[in-house]
Amino acid sequence: MPTYFESTGMLAFQIAKKSLLLITNNFYDVLRICAVLYLLNVIVNVLATYALTGIWAVEKVEFDDEEINSGLVALMVIGSILVSAIVTLWVAVTWHRYVLLEEAPNGWIPRWNKSANLSYFYQFLKLVLIFFVLGLMIAVIVATSVGNTGNLGFLFSAIIVVMSVAFGFTALKMSLIFPSAAVETNMGVVDSWSMSGPYNKTLLALTVASVGFGFLYETIAGLLDVNMFTSSIRFFLNAFFGFWGLSVLTTLYGIIVEGREMED
C-alpha cells in the first residue's frame, strides 16, 4: 500500500501528465486557439524590440535608463506589453472554456468572450493587489534578516528559494478563481483557498517541481546570447510551459471544484 507521500506525489504527477495530454491530444485545436494570436504578439514584440535596440529578437530585451526616458520608447514598450497581456488573457479564457465547457474554436481567431475576459482580468487585478501587499511585508522581513546577519550569499539564495515556493503555493491555492472566471461561475479567493485545502500537499509538490524546473530553465537560458534564433526558441518554450500551466489550473478546477475523475 503506498504511503501518503507516495500517493501525494503520484497525484501531482498524474495532474501534470493529464495537463500535458490535454495539449498533445488536442494539438490542432490548441493551434486554432493560439497560433494567430501568438503570431500577432510575436510581430509586435519583434518590431518594437528592433526599433528600440536594433536587435532582431522575439522577446523584449532590457533597455537602458536613457532609452526608457523617451516618450516614444515608453509608448512602444507599453503598447507591446498591452498586446501581450490581451493575447494571454484571450488565450487563457478560450482554453479554460474549451476544456471545461467543450467550447471548441470555430476558426483561427477564437471568439472574444467579453464578460468572461473582463471577469478574468478583474480576478487577476485582485491577486496582483494581494501579492503586492504580501510582497511588501516579505521584503521588509527579508531586508531585516539579511541586515542582521550581514550574509548576502547563501542566506539570500535560500530565502529566494523559500519565498518562491511560498508565493507559488499561495498563488496556486488562489488560482482556481481563474478557470472559474473563464466559465463564469465567479468563485472568490476565499472559496478557492478553502476548497483546495484537502489537496495542499499535492499543490505543494507541483509548486516545488515547477520552481525547481523554473530555476534550472532560467539558468540555462541566461547563458545563451540574445539573437533571433535563441529568442525564438525561448518564446516557443515559454508559450508551451505557459499553456501547460493553464492546463494544470484547468485540471485542478475540474478535480477540486467539479469533482471530475482523473480519467475524465
XYZ file of C-alpha atoms in Angstrom:
264
model
C 0.000 0.000 0.000
C 1.522 3.382 -0.997
C 2.476 5.857 1.707
C 0.734 9.232 1.903
C 3.826 10.906 0.435
C 3.864 8.468 -2.478
C 0.136 8.932 -3.162
C 0.538 12.723 -2.970
C 3.469 12.648 -5.376
C 1.590 10.291 -7.670
C -1.452 12.578 -7.811
C 0.780 15.561 -8.613
C 2.437 13.532 -11.383
C -0.954 12.431 -12.742
C -2.175 16.035 -12.817
C 0.987 17.159 -14.613
C 0.685 14.269 -17.077
C -3.015 14.860 -17.747
C -2.315 18.555 -18.325
C 0.329 17.641 -20.890
C -2.015 15.186 -22.613
C -4.681 17.880 -22.865
C -2.262 19.769 -25.106
C -0.876 16.871 -27.161
C -4.236 15.123 -27.670
C -5.929 18.351 -28.789
C -2.988 19.932 -30.580
C -4.938 21.023 -33.672
C -7.427 22.929 -31.521
C -4.529 24.329 -29.464
C -3.131 25.787 -32.686
C -6.516 27.240 -33.639
C -6.790 28.867 -30.220
C -3.339 30.422 -30.037
C -1.453 30.360 -33.352
C -2.768 33.580 -34.905
C -2.865 35.458 -31.597
C 0.672 34.407 -30.686
C 1.856 35.344 -34.188
C 0.396 38.822 -33.707
C 2.179 39.056 -30.357
C 5.470 37.965 -31.923
C 5.220 40.524 -34.740
C 4.548 43.371 -32.301
C 7.406 42.343 -29.997
C 9.896 41.829 -32.829
C 9.163 45.195 -34.406
C 9.188 47.037 -31.078
C 12.440 45.379 -29.955
C 14.200 46.078 -33.228
C 13.012 49.698 -33.288
C 14.315 50.266 -29.771
C 17.551 48.243 -29.772
C 18.423 47.294 -33.326
C 18.335 43.632 -32.264
C 16.087 41.147 -34.037
C 14.618 39.202 -31.111
C 11.215 37.665 -30.486
C 11.232 38.614 -26.812
C 11.843 42.095 -25.447
C 15.386 42.781 -24.248
C 16.487 45.075 -21.436
C 16.629 48.810 -22.070
C 18.959 51.428 -20.627
C 17.518 54.168 -18.413
C 18.366 56.759 -21.037
C 16.400 54.843 -23.669
C 13.350 54.364 -21.476
C 13.141 58.111 -20.755
C 11.999 58.768 -24.302
C 8.236 59.225 -24.591
C 8.127 57.260 -27.852
C 10.086 54.392 -26.332
C 7.795 54.299 -23.305
C 4.753 54.259 -25.604
C 6.160 51.370 -27.642
C 7.041 49.386 -24.524
C 3.589 49.931 -23.020
C 1.955 49.044 -26.338
C 3.834 45.758 -26.689
C 3.103 44.847 -23.056
C -0.579 45.626 -23.591
C -0.755 43.428 -26.699
C 0.958 40.583 -24.832
C -1.465 40.929 -21.904
C -4.554 40.900 -24.151
C -3.296 37.874 -26.086
C -2.515 35.995 -22.862
C -5.950 36.803 -21.440
C -7.729 35.841 -24.664
C -5.913 32.512 -24.991
C -6.305 31.606 -21.294
C -10.065 32.145 -21.216
C -10.564 30.312 -24.515
C -8.518 27.311 -23.343
C -10.299 27.042 -19.980
C -13.685 27.122 -21.749
C -12.515 24.601 -24.346
C -11.540 22.038 -21.712
C -14.260 22.638 -19.115
C -17.230 23.516 -21.361
C -16.112 21.731 -24.544
C -16.454 25.067 -26.338
C -14.394 24.360 -29.439
C -12.974 27.219 -31.518
C -14.850 27.784 -34.792
C -11.958 29.448 -36.595
C -8.333 30.506 -36.349
C -9.208 33.526 -34.228
C -11.176 32.377 -31.161
C -14.298 34.199 -30.084
C -13.742 37.085 -27.662
C -15.993 36.431 -24.665
C -16.359 39.912 -23.196
C -17.902 39.009 -19.835
C -15.536 36.086 -19.175
C -12.465 38.087 -20.185
C -13.433 41.054 -18.013
C -14.095 38.735 -15.074
C -10.729 37.033 -15.617
C -8.950 40.392 -15.731
C -10.727 41.515 -12.547
C -9.601 38.373 -10.725
C -6.050 38.974 -11.953
C -6.096 42.507 -10.525
C -7.270 41.140 -7.172
C -4.368 38.704 -6.981
C -1.909 41.414 -8.035
C -3.120 43.597 -5.155
C -2.943 40.718 -2.672
C 0.588 39.762 -3.699
C 1.706 43.388 -3.771
C 0.795 43.706 -0.107
C 2.349 40.328 0.732
C 5.461 41.260 -1.238
C 5.952 44.454 0.738
C 5.646 42.575 4.015
C 8.084 39.870 2.920
C 10.554 42.440 1.552
C 10.696 44.064 4.970
C 11.277 40.689 6.645
C 13.991 39.702 4.144
C 15.750 43.076 4.403
C 15.714 42.848 8.190
C 17.026 39.270 8.211
C 19.831 39.961 5.757
C 20.709 43.197 7.523
C 21.003 41.493 10.897
C 23.244 38.690 9.647
C 25.250 40.619 7.091
C 25.409 37.449 4.966
C 24.270 38.193 1.429
C 25.314 34.861 -0.049
C 23.800 31.559 0.980
C 21.118 33.084 3.220
C 19.805 35.344 0.483
C 19.687 32.478 -2.026
C 17.894 30.262 0.480
C 15.347 32.991 1.202
C 14.704 33.472 -2.532
C 14.030 29.742 -2.980
C 11.755 29.523 0.068
C 9.865 32.669 -0.910
C 9.440 31.423 -4.488
C 7.891 28.194 -3.242
C 5.709 30.067 -0.737
C 4.497 32.532 -3.358
C 3.913 29.781 -5.912
C 1.997 27.605 -3.460
C -0.137 30.529 -2.280
C -0.849 31.587 -5.847
C -1.817 28.046 -6.832
C -4.274 27.768 -3.939
C -5.916 31.031 -5.014
C -5.776 30.432 -8.751
C -8.935 28.352 -9.046
C -10.595 31.754 -9.451
C -9.200 31.943 -12.998
C -10.863 28.917 -14.620
C -13.933 29.842 -12.551
C -13.937 33.308 -14.102
C -13.491 31.806 -17.566
C -16.596 29.614 -17.198
C -18.383 32.426 -15.329
C -19.077 30.672 -12.026
C -17.373 33.570 -10.210
C -15.586 31.783 -7.377
C -13.950 34.039 -4.788
C -10.385 33.920 -3.468
C -11.556 32.598 -0.079
C -13.558 29.838 -1.794
C -10.543 28.817 -3.874
C -8.341 28.757 -0.785
C -10.732 26.640 1.289
C -11.734 24.188 -1.461
C -8.098 23.474 -2.330
C -7.282 22.694 1.318
C -7.558 18.888 1.050
C -5.048 18.992 -1.826
C -2.412 21.130 -0.098
C 0.399 18.562 -0.272
C -0.326 17.833 -3.911
C -0.265 21.549 -4.691
C 2.993 21.901 -2.761
C 4.553 19.053 -4.753
C 3.504 20.731 -8.016
C 4.911 24.055 -6.797
C 8.283 22.649 -5.714
C 8.686 20.834 -9.039
C 7.720 23.941 -11.016
C 10.028 26.262 -9.062
C 12.944 23.834 -9.355
C 12.445 23.454 -13.087
C 11.965 27.209 -13.460
C 15.311 27.998 -11.804
C 17.062 25.399 -13.975
C 15.439 26.713 -17.146
C 16.266 30.362 -16.401
C 19.871 29.470 -15.522
C 20.380 27.681 -18.839
C 18.562 30.397 -20.803
C 20.678 33.079 -19.149
C 23.832 31.525 -20.607
C 22.613 31.965 -24.187
C 23.253 35.003 -26.359
C 20.224 37.096 -27.365
C 19.525 36.669 -31.075
C 16.625 35.754 -33.319
C 17.218 32.006 -33.011
C 17.656 31.767 -29.236
C 14.832 34.210 -28.502
C 12.517 32.264 -30.858
C 13.317 29.004 -29.057
C 12.756 30.678 -25.709
C 9.463 32.197 -26.864
C 8.096 28.835 -28.008
C 9.230 27.150 -24.791
C 7.654 29.910 -22.686
C 4.442 29.622 -24.711
C 4.381 25.840 -24.228
C 5.040 25.951 -20.498
C 2.523 28.775 -20.125
C -0.088 26.645 -21.884
C 0.827 23.701 -19.692
C 0.358 25.910 -16.611
C -3.114 26.874 -17.847
C -3.854 23.171 -18.311
C -2.754 22.427 -14.740
C -5.140 25.098 -13.414
C -7.933 23.744 -15.598
C -7.294 20.181 -14.441
C -7.199 21.252 -10.784
C -10.502 23.113 -11.188
C -12.099 20.068 -12.779
C -10.916 17.766 -9.970
C -11.374 20.053 -6.946
C -14.450 22.096 -7.888
C -16.343 19.930 -10.373
C -15.393 16.593 -8.835
C -14.115 15.110 -12.074
C -12.127 11.899 -12.109
C -8.598 11.854 -13.494
C -9.815 9.786 -16.455
C -12.409 12.390 -17.497
